[in-house]
mmCIF file of C-alpha atoms in Angstrom:
data_model
loop_
_atom_site.group_PDB
_atom_site.id
_atom_site.type_symbol
_atom_site.label_atom_id
_atom_site.label_comp_id
_atom_site.label_asym_id
_atom_site.label_seq_id
_atom_site.Cartn_x
_atom_site.Cartn_y
_atom_site.Cartn_z
ATOM 1 C CA MET A 1 140.066 147.411 111.044
ATOM 2 C CA ARG A 2 137.006 146.306 108.824
ATOM 3 C CA LYS A 3 134.843 146.041 111.942
ATOM 4 C CA ASN A 4 135.906 149.471 113.194
ATOM 5 C CA PHE A 5 135.214 150.957 109.723
ATOM 6 C CA TRP A 6 131.664 149.852 109.813
ATOM 7 C CA ILE A 7 131.105 151.167 113.280
ATOM 8 C CA ILE A 8 132.408 154.579 112.261
ATOM 9 C CA VAL A 9 129.987 154.566 109.166
ATOM 10 C CA LEU A 10 126.997 153.798 111.371
ATOM 11 C CA LEU A 11 128.057 156.435 113.839
ATOM 12 C CA VAL A 12 128.324 159.085 111.095
ATOM 13 C CA LEU A 13 124.939 158.172 109.584
ATOM 14 C CA ALA A 14 123.241 158.361 112.900
ATOM 15 C CA ALA A 15 124.800 161.671 113.710
ATOM 16 C CA TYR A 16 123.817 162.961 110.195
ATOM 17 C CA GLY A 17 120.271 161.724 110.627
ATOM 18 C CA GLY A 18 120.001 163.370 114.071
ATOM 19 C CA PHE A 19 121.356 166.717 112.446
ATOM 20 C CA LEU A 20 118.596 166.475 109.706
ATOM 21 C CA THR A 21 115.899 165.634 112.165
ATOM 22 C CA GLY A 22 116.898 168.747 114.243
ATOM 23 C CA GLU A 23 116.774 171.042 111.232
ATOM 24 C CA GLY A 24 113.323 169.699 110.365
ATOM 25 C CA LYS A 25 114.554 168.274 107.072
ATOM 26 C CA LEU A 26 113.965 164.555 107.957
ATOM 27 C CA LYS A 27 110.702 163.429 109.653
ATOM 28 C CA TRP A 28 109.906 159.949 111.057
ATOM 29 C CA SER A 29 106.381 158.707 110.574
ATOM 30 C CA PHE A 30 104.680 155.732 112.361
ATOM 31 C CA VAL A 31 101.163 156.665 110.977
ATOM 32 C CA ASN A 32 101.177 153.643 108.620
ATOM 33 C CA TYR A 33 102.841 151.349 110.948
ATOM 34 C CA LYS A 34 100.823 148.254 111.753
ATOM 35 C CA PRO A 35 102.069 145.835 114.346
ATOM 36 C CA ALA A 36 101.964 142.162 113.573
ATOM 37 C CA VAL A 37 98.789 140.427 114.728
ATOM 38 C CA LEU A 38 99.398 137.151 116.607
ATOM 39 C CA TYR A 39 96.659 134.558 116.357
ATOM 40 C CA ASN A 40 96.483 131.995 119.021
ATOM 41 C CA ARG A 41 95.103 128.838 117.487
ATOM 42 C CA GLU A 42 95.588 126.634 120.466
ATOM 43 C CA THR A 43 92.626 124.919 122.014
ATOM 44 C CA PRO A 44 92.071 126.496 125.574
ATOM 45 C CA ARG A 45 92.846 124.171 128.519
ATOM 46 C CA LYS A 46 90.058 122.131 129.987
ATOM 47 C CA ILE A 47 87.814 122.453 126.840
ATOM 48 C CA ASN A 48 87.017 119.218 125.091
ATOM 49 C CA ALA A 49 86.435 120.671 121.542
ATOM 50 C CA ASP A 50 88.252 120.558 118.310
ATOM 51 C CA PHE A 51 89.182 124.207 117.757
ATOM 52 C CA ALA A 52 91.590 123.152 114.933
ATOM 53 C CA LEU A 53 88.515 122.330 112.802
ATOM 54 C CA PHE A 54 87.456 125.918 112.992
ATOM 55 C CA TRP A 55 90.642 127.245 111.714
ATOM 56 C CA GLN A 56 90.819 124.671 109.042
ATOM 57 C CA VAL A 57 87.483 125.845 107.714
ATOM 58 C CA TRP A 58 88.513 129.509 108.071
ATOM 59 C CA ASP A 59 91.615 128.761 106.072
ATOM 60 C CA LYS A 60 89.865 126.714 103.341
ATOM 61 C CA LEU A 61 87.343 129.557 102.860
ATOM 62 C CA ASN A 62 90.106 132.214 102.486
ATOM 63 C CA GLU A 63 92.050 130.036 100.170
ATOM 64 C CA GLN A 64 89.398 128.667 97.864
ATOM 65 C CA TYR A 65 86.106 130.583 97.988
ATOM 66 C CA VAL A 66 85.337 132.003 94.565
ATOM 67 C CA ASP A 67 84.126 135.481 95.520
ATOM 68 C CA LYS A 68 87.014 137.004 97.418
ATOM 69 C CA LYS A 69 85.055 140.341 98.011
ATOM 70 C CA ALA A 70 82.498 138.408 100.005
ATOM 71 C CA LEU A 71 85.139 137.192 102.491
ATOM 72 C CA ASP A 72 84.501 139.824 105.244
ATOM 73 C CA PRO A 73 86.486 138.744 108.324
ATOM 74 C CA GLN A 74 84.413 140.641 110.809
ATOM 75 C CA LYS A 75 81.090 139.271 109.350
ATOM 76 C CA MET A 76 82.476 135.864 109.459
ATOM 77 C CA ILE A 77 83.467 136.330 113.054
ATOM 78 C CA ASP A 78 80.078 137.747 113.915
ATOM 79 C CA GLY A 79 78.446 134.673 112.214
ATOM 80 C CA ALA A 80 80.686 132.289 114.107
ATOM 81 C CA ILE A 81 79.864 134.023 117.444
ATOM 82 C CA SER A 82 76.163 134.079 116.672
ATOM 83 C CA GLY A 83 76.246 130.390 115.826
ATOM 84 C CA MET A 84 77.961 129.617 119.181
ATOM 85 C CA VAL A 85 75.469 131.502 121.135
ATOM 86 C CA GLY A 86 72.580 130.001 119.122
ATOM 87 C CA SER A 87 73.771 126.507 119.932
ATOM 88 C CA LEU A 88 72.360 127.060 123.367
ATOM 89 C CA ASP A 89 68.789 126.961 121.946
ATOM 90 C CA ASP A 90 67.813 129.920 124.222
ATOM 91 C CA PRO A 91 66.109 132.659 122.180
ATOM 92 C CA TYR A 92 66.924 135.266 124.736
ATOM 93 C CA THR A 93 70.664 134.556 124.912
ATOM 94 C CA VAL A 94 71.936 136.524 121.902
ATOM 95 C CA TYR A 95 74.993 138.098 120.401
ATOM 96 C CA LEU A 96 74.263 141.624 119.056
ATOM 97 C CA PRO A 97 76.634 143.050 116.320
ATOM 98 C CA PRO A 98 77.077 146.818 116.810
ATOM 99 C CA GLN A 99 73.887 147.942 114.895
ATOM 100 C CA GLN A 100 71.658 145.430 116.581
ATOM 101 C CA ASN A 101 73.079 146.416 120.031
ATOM 102 C CA LYS A 102 72.213 149.993 119.181
ATOM 103 C CA ASP A 103 68.700 148.978 118.267
ATOM 104 C CA ALA A 104 68.254 147.398 121.564
ATOM 105 C CA LYS A 105 69.387 150.433 123.557
ATOM 106 C CA ASP A 106 67.166 152.696 121.395
ATOM 107 C CA ASP A 107 64.188 150.561 122.361
ATOM 108 C CA LEU A 108 64.845 150.880 126.029
ATOM 109 C CA ASN A 109 65.525 154.692 125.591
ATOM 110 C CA GLY A 110 61.910 154.887 124.057
ATOM 111 C CA ALA A 111 62.515 156.298 120.661
ATOM 112 C CA PHE A 112 63.252 154.634 117.316
ATOM 113 C CA GLU A 113 62.068 154.293 113.723
ATOM 114 C CA GLY A 114 59.928 151.238 112.960
ATOM 115 C CA VAL A 115 56.487 149.905 112.945
ATOM 116 C CA GLY A 116 55.651 149.656 116.695
ATOM 117 C CA ILE A 117 55.979 146.050 117.536
ATOM 118 C CA GLN A 118 57.430 144.531 120.660
ATOM 119 C CA LEU A 119 58.820 141.112 119.711
ATOM 120 C CA GLY A 120 59.407 137.775 121.798
ATOM 121 C CA PHE A 121 59.198 134.111 121.445
ATOM 122 C CA LYS A 122 56.280 131.690 122.076
ATOM 123 C CA ASP A 123 57.359 127.993 121.864
ATOM 124 C CA LYS A 124 60.510 129.268 119.991
ATOM 125 C CA VAL A 125 58.378 130.854 117.330
ATOM 126 C CA LEU A 126 59.000 134.626 116.716
ATOM 127 C CA SER A 127 55.895 136.349 118.004
ATOM 128 C CA VAL A 128 54.244 139.747 118.667
ATOM 129 C CA VAL A 129 54.330 140.391 122.383
ATOM 130 C CA THR A 130 52.406 143.565 121.794
ATOM 131 C CA PRO A 131 51.754 146.100 119.128
ATOM 132 C CA ILE A 132 52.369 149.631 120.634
ATOM 133 C CA PRO A 133 49.114 151.652 120.539
ATOM 134 C CA GLY A 134 48.777 154.199 117.856
ATOM 135 C CA THR A 135 51.700 152.883 115.738
ATOM 136 C CA PRO A 136 51.568 151.545 112.146
ATOM 137 C CA ALA A 137 51.428 147.947 113.479
ATOM 138 C CA ASP A 138 48.454 148.729 115.830
ATOM 139 C CA LYS A 139 46.533 150.664 113.136
ATOM 140 C CA ALA A 140 47.017 147.738 110.712
ATOM 141 C CA GLY A 141 45.419 145.286 113.150
ATOM 142 C CA VAL A 142 48.526 143.416 114.275
ATOM 143 C CA LYS A 143 47.658 141.541 117.525
ATOM 144 C CA ALA A 144 49.516 140.236 120.515
ATOM 145 C CA GLY A 145 50.344 136.582 120.054
ATOM 146 C CA ASP A 146 50.522 136.730 116.269
ATOM 147 C CA ALA A 147 53.234 134.565 115.003
ATOM 148 C CA ILE A 148 55.615 136.257 112.480
ATOM 149 C CA LEU A 149 56.373 133.649 109.823
ATOM 150 C CA HIS A 150 58.014 135.652 107.043
ATOM 151 C CA ILE A 151 59.594 139.215 106.614
ATOM 152 C CA LYS A 152 59.967 140.907 103.306
ATOM 153 C CA ASP A 153 61.714 144.212 102.608
ATOM 154 C CA THR A 154 62.428 145.071 99.056
ATOM 155 C CA GLU A 155 64.711 148.007 99.788
ATOM 156 C CA LYS A 156 66.817 145.840 102.121
ATOM 157 C CA LYS A 157 66.695 142.899 99.799
ATOM 158 C CA ILE A 158 65.320 140.730 102.368
ATOM 159 C CA ASP A 159 62.613 138.011 101.686
ATOM 160 C CA LYS A 160 63.073 135.189 104.319
ATOM 161 C CA ASP A 161 61.223 133.040 106.879
ATOM 162 C CA THR A 162 61.852 133.681 110.502
ATOM 163 C CA THR A 163 62.725 130.133 111.330
ATOM 164 C CA GLY A 164 66.005 130.261 113.173
ATOM 165 C CA MET A 165 66.106 133.954 113.330
ATOM 166 C CA THR A 166 67.318 135.699 116.530
ATOM 167 C CA LEU A 167 65.406 138.331 118.318
ATOM 168 C CA PRO A 168 67.948 141.225 117.598
ATOM 169 C CA GLU A 169 68.161 139.992 113.949
ATOM 170 C CA ALA A 170 64.339 140.274 113.621
ATOM 171 C CA VAL A 171 64.214 143.723 115.331
ATOM 172 C CA SER A 172 66.979 145.016 113.101
ATOM 173 C CA ILE A 173 65.115 143.885 109.907
ATOM 174 C CA ILE A 174 61.693 145.172 110.793
ATOM 175 C CA ARG A 175 63.039 148.404 111.849
ATOM 176 C CA GLY A 176 64.213 150.979 109.277
ATOM 177 C CA LYS A 177 63.996 154.489 107.990
ATOM 178 C CA LYS A 178 60.861 156.449 108.286
ATOM 179 C CA GLY A 179 58.741 156.130 105.285
ATOM 180 C CA THR A 180 60.004 152.809 104.033
ATOM 181 C CA GLU A 181 57.935 149.702 103.933
ATOM 182 C CA VAL A 182 58.131 146.125 105.361
ATOM 183 C CA GLU A 183 55.785 143.282 104.740
ATOM 184 C CA LEU A 184 54.957 140.748 107.502
ATOM 185 C CA THR A 185 53.285 137.344 107.089
ATOM 186 C CA LEU A 186 51.466 136.545 110.401
ATOM 187 C CA GLY A 187 50.046 133.307 111.746
ATOM 188 C CA ARG A 188 47.080 133.993 113.963
ATOM 189 C CA GLU A 189 45.177 131.566 116.232
ATOM 190 C CA GLY A 190 41.685 130.881 114.716
ATOM 191 C CA GLU A 191 42.763 131.874 111.246
ATOM 192 C CA GLU A 192 43.340 129.059 108.726
ATOM 193 C CA LYS A 193 45.518 131.098 106.327
ATOM 194 C CA PRO A 194 48.439 133.365 107.018
ATOM 195 C CA ILE A 195 47.783 137.198 107.065
ATOM 196 C CA VAL A 196 49.989 139.371 105.020
ATOM 197 C CA ILE A 197 50.387 142.975 106.157
ATOM 198 C CA LYS A 198 52.284 145.825 104.608
ATOM 199 C CA LEU A 199 53.550 148.446 107.192
ATOM 200 C CA GLN A 200 55.117 151.780 106.508
ATOM 201 C CA ARG A 201 57.578 152.707 109.181
ATOM 202 C CA GLU A 202 57.411 155.855 111.365
ATOM 203 C CA THR A 203 59.179 157.443 114.259
ATOM 204 C CA ILE A 204 58.004 155.589 117.344
ATOM 205 C CA VAL A 205 58.195 157.427 120.663
ATOM 206 C CA VAL A 206 56.919 155.448 123.700
ATOM 207 C CA LYS A 207 56.601 157.035 127.069
ATOM 208 C CA SER A 208 57.216 154.709 129.934
ATOM 209 C CA ALA A 209 54.425 156.092 132.115
ATOM 210 C CA THR A 210 51.309 158.141 131.699
ATOM 211 C CA VAL A 211 48.303 158.978 133.917
ATOM 212 C CA GLU A 212 44.744 159.850 133.336
ATOM 213 C CA ILE A 213 42.261 160.784 136.140
ATOM 214 C CA LYS A 214 38.735 159.873 135.568
ATOM 215 C CA ASP A 215 35.956 160.290 138.128
ATOM 216 C CA GLY A 216 38.256 160.091 141.067
ATOM 217 C CA VAL A 217 40.341 157.110 139.694
ATOM 218 C CA ALA A 218 43.835 157.427 138.321
ATOM 219 C CA ILE A 219 44.510 155.104 135.422
ATOM 220 C CA LEU A 220 48.227 154.756 135.694
ATOM 221 C CA LYS A 221 49.601 153.219 132.368
ATOM 222 C CA LEU A 222 53.063 151.733 132.486
ATOM 223 C CA ASN A 223 54.339 150.897 129.017
ATOM 224 C CA LYS A 224 57.774 149.615 129.703
ATOM 225 C CA PHE A 225 60.711 149.520 132.176
ATOM 226 C CA GLY A 226 63.397 151.466 130.324
ATOM 227 C CA ASP A 227 65.869 154.286 130.722
ATOM 228 C CA ARG A 228 63.330 156.992 131.385
ATOM 229 C CA THR A 229 60.934 155.050 133.478
ATOM 230 C CA GLN A 230 61.770 156.368 136.960
ATOM 231 C CA GLU A 231 61.541 160.070 135.796
ATOM 232 C CA GLU A 232 58.277 159.617 133.829
ATOM 233 C CA TRP A 233 56.759 157.421 136.759
ATOM 234 C CA THR A 234 57.668 160.041 139.350
ATOM 235 C CA ALA A 235 55.963 162.743 137.284
ATOM 236 C CA ALA A 236 52.803 160.606 136.876
ATOM 237 C CA VAL A 237 52.762 159.905 140.703
ATOM 238 C CA ASP A 238 53.183 163.648 141.405
ATOM 239 C CA GLN A 239 49.852 164.372 139.486
ATOM 240 C CA ILE A 240 48.190 161.668 141.534
ATOM 241 C CA VAL A 241 49.280 162.931 144.923
ATOM 242 C CA SER A 242 48.664 166.642 143.967
ATOM 243 C CA ASN A 243 45.113 165.849 142.909
ATOM 244 C CA ASN A 244 44.497 163.727 145.963
ATOM 245 C CA VAL A 245 43.370 160.752 144.134
ATOM 246 C CA LYS A 246 42.247 157.944 146.359
ATOM 247 C CA ARG A 247 42.105 155.014 143.872
ATOM 248 C CA ILE A 248 44.411 153.610 141.266
ATOM 249 C CA VAL A 249 44.211 151.294 138.289
ATOM 250 C CA LEU A 250 47.569 150.213 137.158
ATOM 251 C CA ASP A 251 47.468 149.259 133.423
ATOM 252 C CA LEU A 252 50.217 146.861 132.409
ATOM 253 C CA ARG A 253 48.611 145.709 129.246
ATOM 254 C CA PHE A 254 51.195 145.463 126.386
ATOM 255 C CA ASN A 255 54.003 146.119 128.671
ATOM 256 C CA PRO A 256 56.856 143.850 127.280
ATOM 257 C CA GLY A 257 59.149 144.308 130.289
ATOM 258 C CA GLY A 258 62.640 145.854 130.362
ATOM 259 C CA TYR A 259 64.913 146.278 133.331
ATOM 260 C CA LEU A 260 64.323 143.968 136.305
ATOM 261 C CA ASP A 261 65.438 146.623 138.764
ATOM 262 C CA GLY A 262 62.910 148.985 137.336
ATOM 263 C CA ALA A 263 60.134 146.494 138.347
ATOM 264 C CA VAL A 264 61.584 146.373 141.791
ATOM 265 C CA TRP A 265 61.631 150.140 142.046
ATOM 266 C CA ILE A 266 58.083 150.543 140.930
ATOM 267 C CA ALA A 267 57.014 147.785 143.187
ATOM 268 C CA GLY A 268 58.319 150.063 146.105
ATOM 269 C CA GLU A 269 55.662 152.589 145.365
ATOM 270 C CA PHE A 270 52.879 150.185 146.533
ATOM 271 C CA LEU A 271 54.779 147.775 148.959
ATOM 272 C CA PRO A 272 56.498 148.455 152.209
ATOM 273 C CA ALA A 273 60.281 148.485 152.506
ATOM 274 C CA GLY A 274 61.771 145.020 152.999
ATOM 275 C CA LYS A 275 59.056 143.129 151.033
ATOM 276 C CA LEU A 276 60.286 140.508 148.501
ATOM 277 C CA VAL A 277 59.548 141.516 144.965
ATOM 278 C CA VAL A 278 61.404 138.839 142.950
ATOM 279 C CA SER A 279 64.146 136.157 143.532
ATOM 280 C CA GLN A 280 66.843 135.280 140.985
ATOM 281 C CA GLN A 281 67.804 131.700 140.924
ATOM 282 C CA TYR A 282 71.204 131.012 139.304
ATOM 283 C CA GLY A 283 72.558 127.803 137.542
ATOM 284 C CA ASP A 284 74.630 126.884 140.621
ATOM 285 C CA GLY A 285 71.495 126.734 142.879
ATOM 286 C CA SER A 286 72.267 130.094 144.535
ATOM 287 C CA LYS A 287 69.472 132.686 144.946
ATOM 288 C CA PHE A 288 69.351 136.413 145.243
ATOM 289 C CA ASP A 289 66.338 138.147 146.681
ATOM 290 C CA ASN A 290 65.279 141.604 145.361
ATOM 291 C CA LYS A 291 63.491 143.461 148.050
ATOM 292 C CA VAL A 292 61.878 147.006 148.222
ATOM 293 C CA SER A 293 64.470 149.495 149.428
ATOM 294 C CA ARG A 294 62.547 152.743 149.361
ATOM 295 C CA ILE A 295 59.504 154.333 150.883
ATOM 296 C CA GLY A 296 56.682 154.780 148.269
ATOM 297 C CA ARG A 297 53.966 157.356 148.132
ATOM 298 C CA LEU A 298 51.049 154.965 147.317
ATOM 299 C CA LEU A 299 51.373 152.344 149.980
ATOM 300 C CA LYS A 300 47.755 152.502 151.255
ATOM 301 C CA THR A 301 45.927 153.643 148.025
ATOM 302 C CA PRO A 302 43.451 150.958 146.845
ATOM 303 C CA LEU A 303 44.913 149.295 143.779
ATOM 304 C CA VAL A 304 43.788 147.029 140.836
ATOM 305 C CA VAL A 305 46.212 145.782 138.075
ATOM 306 C CA VAL A 306 45.206 145.111 134.459
ATOM 307 C CA VAL A 307 47.174 142.663 132.342
ATOM 308 C CA ASN A 308 46.854 140.816 129.095
ATOM 309 C CA GLU A 309 48.757 138.510 126.818
ATOM 310 C CA GLY A 310 51.185 141.362 125.914
ATOM 311 C CA SER A 311 52.240 141.748 129.638
ATOM 312 C CA ALA A 312 55.674 140.096 129.884
ATOM 313 C CA SER A 313 58.914 139.874 131.867
ATOM 314 C CA ALA A 314 59.297 142.785 134.260
ATOM 315 C CA ALA A 315 55.557 143.544 133.942
ATOM 316 C CA GLU A 316 54.906 140.060 135.228
ATOM 317 C CA ILE A 317 57.346 140.422 137.967
ATOM 318 C CA LEU A 318 55.510 143.614 139.201
ATOM 319 C CA ALA A 319 52.016 141.939 138.832
ATOM 320 C CA GLY A 320 53.060 138.819 140.526
ATOM 321 C CA ALA A 321 54.564 140.627 143.552
ATOM 322 C CA LEU A 322 51.518 142.829 144.037
ATOM 323 C CA ARG A 323 49.238 139.910 144.057
ATOM 324 C CA ASP A 324 51.400 137.613 146.188
ATOM 325 C CA HIS A 325 51.464 140.257 149.026
ATOM 326 C CA ASN A 326 47.770 140.740 148.627
ATOM 327 C CA ARG A 327 48.311 144.356 147.590
ATOM 328 C CA ALA A 328 46.149 144.212 144.450
ATOM 329 C CA LYS A 329 43.739 142.142 142.451
ATOM 330 C CA ILE A 330 44.554 141.353 138.791
ATOM 331 C CA VAL A 331 42.056 141.742 135.964
ATOM 332 C CA GLY A 332 42.393 140.703 132.379
ATOM 333 C CA VAL A 333 43.709 137.610 130.637
ATOM 334 C CA LYS A 334 46.760 135.318 131.182
ATOM 335 C CA THR A 335 50.063 137.161 130.677
ATOM 336 C CA PHE A 336 52.864 136.283 128.184
ATOM 337 C CA GLY A 337 55.015 133.987 130.385
ATOM 338 C CA LYS A 338 58.762 134.970 130.367
ATOM 339 C CA GLY A 339 60.572 133.992 133.377
ATOM 340 C CA SER A 340 64.135 134.480 132.780
ATOM 341 C CA VAL A 341 66.730 137.208 133.600
ATOM 342 C CA GLN A 342 69.177 138.483 130.897
ATOM 343 C CA GLN A 343 72.473 140.278 131.677
ATOM 344 C CA PRO A 344 73.519 142.760 128.971
ATOM 345 C CA GLU A 345 77.387 143.131 128.286
ATOM 346 C CA ASP A 346 78.835 145.599 125.816
ATOM 347 C CA PHE A 347 82.049 145.226 123.974
ATOM 348 C CA ASP A 348 84.645 147.826 122.848
ATOM 349 C CA ASN A 349 83.525 147.753 119.126
ATOM 350 C CA GLY A 350 79.899 148.476 119.982
ATOM 351 C CA ALA A 351 78.717 144.897 119.872
ATOM 352 C CA GLY A 352 77.053 143.308 122.883
ATOM 353 C CA ILE A 353 75.668 140.137 124.276
ATOM 354 C CA HIS A 354 72.634 139.301 126.385
ATOM 355 C CA ILE A 355 73.045 136.199 128.491
ATOM 356 C CA THR A 356 70.342 134.396 130.399
ATOM 357 C CA VAL A 357 71.862 134.315 133.780
ATOM 358 C CA ALA A 358 68.968 133.274 135.952
ATOM 359 C CA LYS A 359 65.300 132.288 136.343
ATOM 360 C CA TRP A 360 63.119 134.702 138.222
ATOM 361 C CA LEU A 361 60.682 133.451 140.782
ATOM 362 C CA ARG A 362 57.664 135.197 142.232
ATOM 363 C CA PRO A 363 57.569 135.818 146.076
ATOM 364 C CA ASN A 364 55.378 132.721 146.290
ATOM 365 C CA GLY A 365 58.241 130.757 144.659
ATOM 366 C CA GLU A 366 56.490 130.088 141.378
ATOM 367 C CA TRP A 367 58.397 130.115 137.986
ATOM 368 C CA ILE A 368 55.979 131.384 135.433
ATOM 369 C CA ASP A 369 58.135 130.744 132.233
ATOM 370 C CA LYS A 370 55.692 129.663 129.428
ATOM 371 C CA LYS A 371 52.721 129.593 131.961
ATOM 372 C CA GLY A 372 52.105 133.302 132.563
ATOM 373 C CA ILE A 373 49.966 134.718 135.424
ATOM 374 C CA GLU A 374 46.312 133.962 135.610
ATOM 375 C CA PRO A 375 44.211 136.988 136.583
ATOM 376 C CA ASP A 376 41.828 136.974 139.503
ATOM 377 C CA ALA A 377 38.998 138.205 137.331
ATOM 378 C CA LYS A 378 39.265 136.934 133.761
ATOM 379 C CA VAL A 379 37.828 139.576 131.314
ATOM 380 C CA GLU A 380 38.175 139.657 127.457
ATOM 381 C CA GLY A 381 38.197 142.960 125.591
ATOM 382 C CA ASP A 382 40.173 146.169 126.363
ATOM 383 C CA ASP A 383 37.259 148.375 127.281
ATOM 384 C CA LYS A 384 35.606 145.726 129.357
ATOM 385 C CA GLN A 385 38.956 145.040 131.266
ATOM 386 C CA LEU A 386 39.340 148.592 132.146
ATOM 387 C CA GLU A 387 35.646 148.938 133.258
ATOM 388 C CA LYS A 388 36.074 145.891 135.504
ATOM 389 C CA ALA A 389 39.180 147.197 137.098
ATOM 390 C CA ILE A 390 37.541 150.577 137.887
ATOM 391 C CA GLU A 391 34.551 148.776 139.251
ATOM 392 C CA LEU A 392 36.618 146.635 141.620
ATOM 393 C CA VAL A 393 38.855 149.383 142.723
ATOM 394 C CA ARG A 394 35.834 151.455 143.817
#
């Protein structure tokens, strides 16, 4: 009887609750409901590493660290992931928290607020690949090849050496709101003492491709391989074709690279379909050949390419392919020397990772990493390089 009594009570309560719900007098809310989060602290199979130690440190910090407000779980996770990626000792394989990932995408899109420096690594030292012409860095005398030794930003409360700094971290620090200042300490070849330069940030807009026609020669400037490259390149080539220009100087100076497939697409403007542009060699020994797959409009037009120490990555792919197929002579100075391919991946929270997945090889089989490409005609000085290129193409 006691059991039946409680069953009757529960049925009455359920019926009454249903009646109140139907009348709108009782509302059920799951807005503040948070499901329990289950953490798997087991070491993954086939991995010989002590994951338990990670969790021990995590627990000790949360239990004992004096400033509880500083214990930001997301920052701690980001730091752990960055450390894991950094252990590979590859400056181009990097984890990008959401803001840094956004900065990287803005750069490829061609518009951002900063000082106008394209960054890279030379012998694992943070360096200037190129200052973008007309930007604060260019006007202040920053040069390609300068080592960035120290960064100071009073507003951001940053005053630190760049040793151990990742590329995305450096980009994030140097960029900032228009009108604010950043101070860079630079090491320059031939200078005994470091150079300290204060730069005021501006809005930087970089077009991928521009063209200027001088005395029957089209000077086709390619600044990067980004999101708008094909559209802007097509517009530039339209001008060349409509003006019936018969000679071209392709200016790749200060081009830091970008998308590999962009370099393959541009190469197709000058090389016949089926020609090898670049090979990707993977860690397992396999190889993928990137070949021209379109019909270009400048296949027979005489061509000379201009490069310098700021020409890197995809710019080197393009220059190397054009030379290896005897399509163009190269004028200038030795290029930067970046011979690896990075695969970008995005995560749901806005973060991302760039992973070095392959080496890239020129059509002649050469890997140019840290070596660069030597020009056919070595010429110092911007004006003299362009003059020599125009002379050769004529």
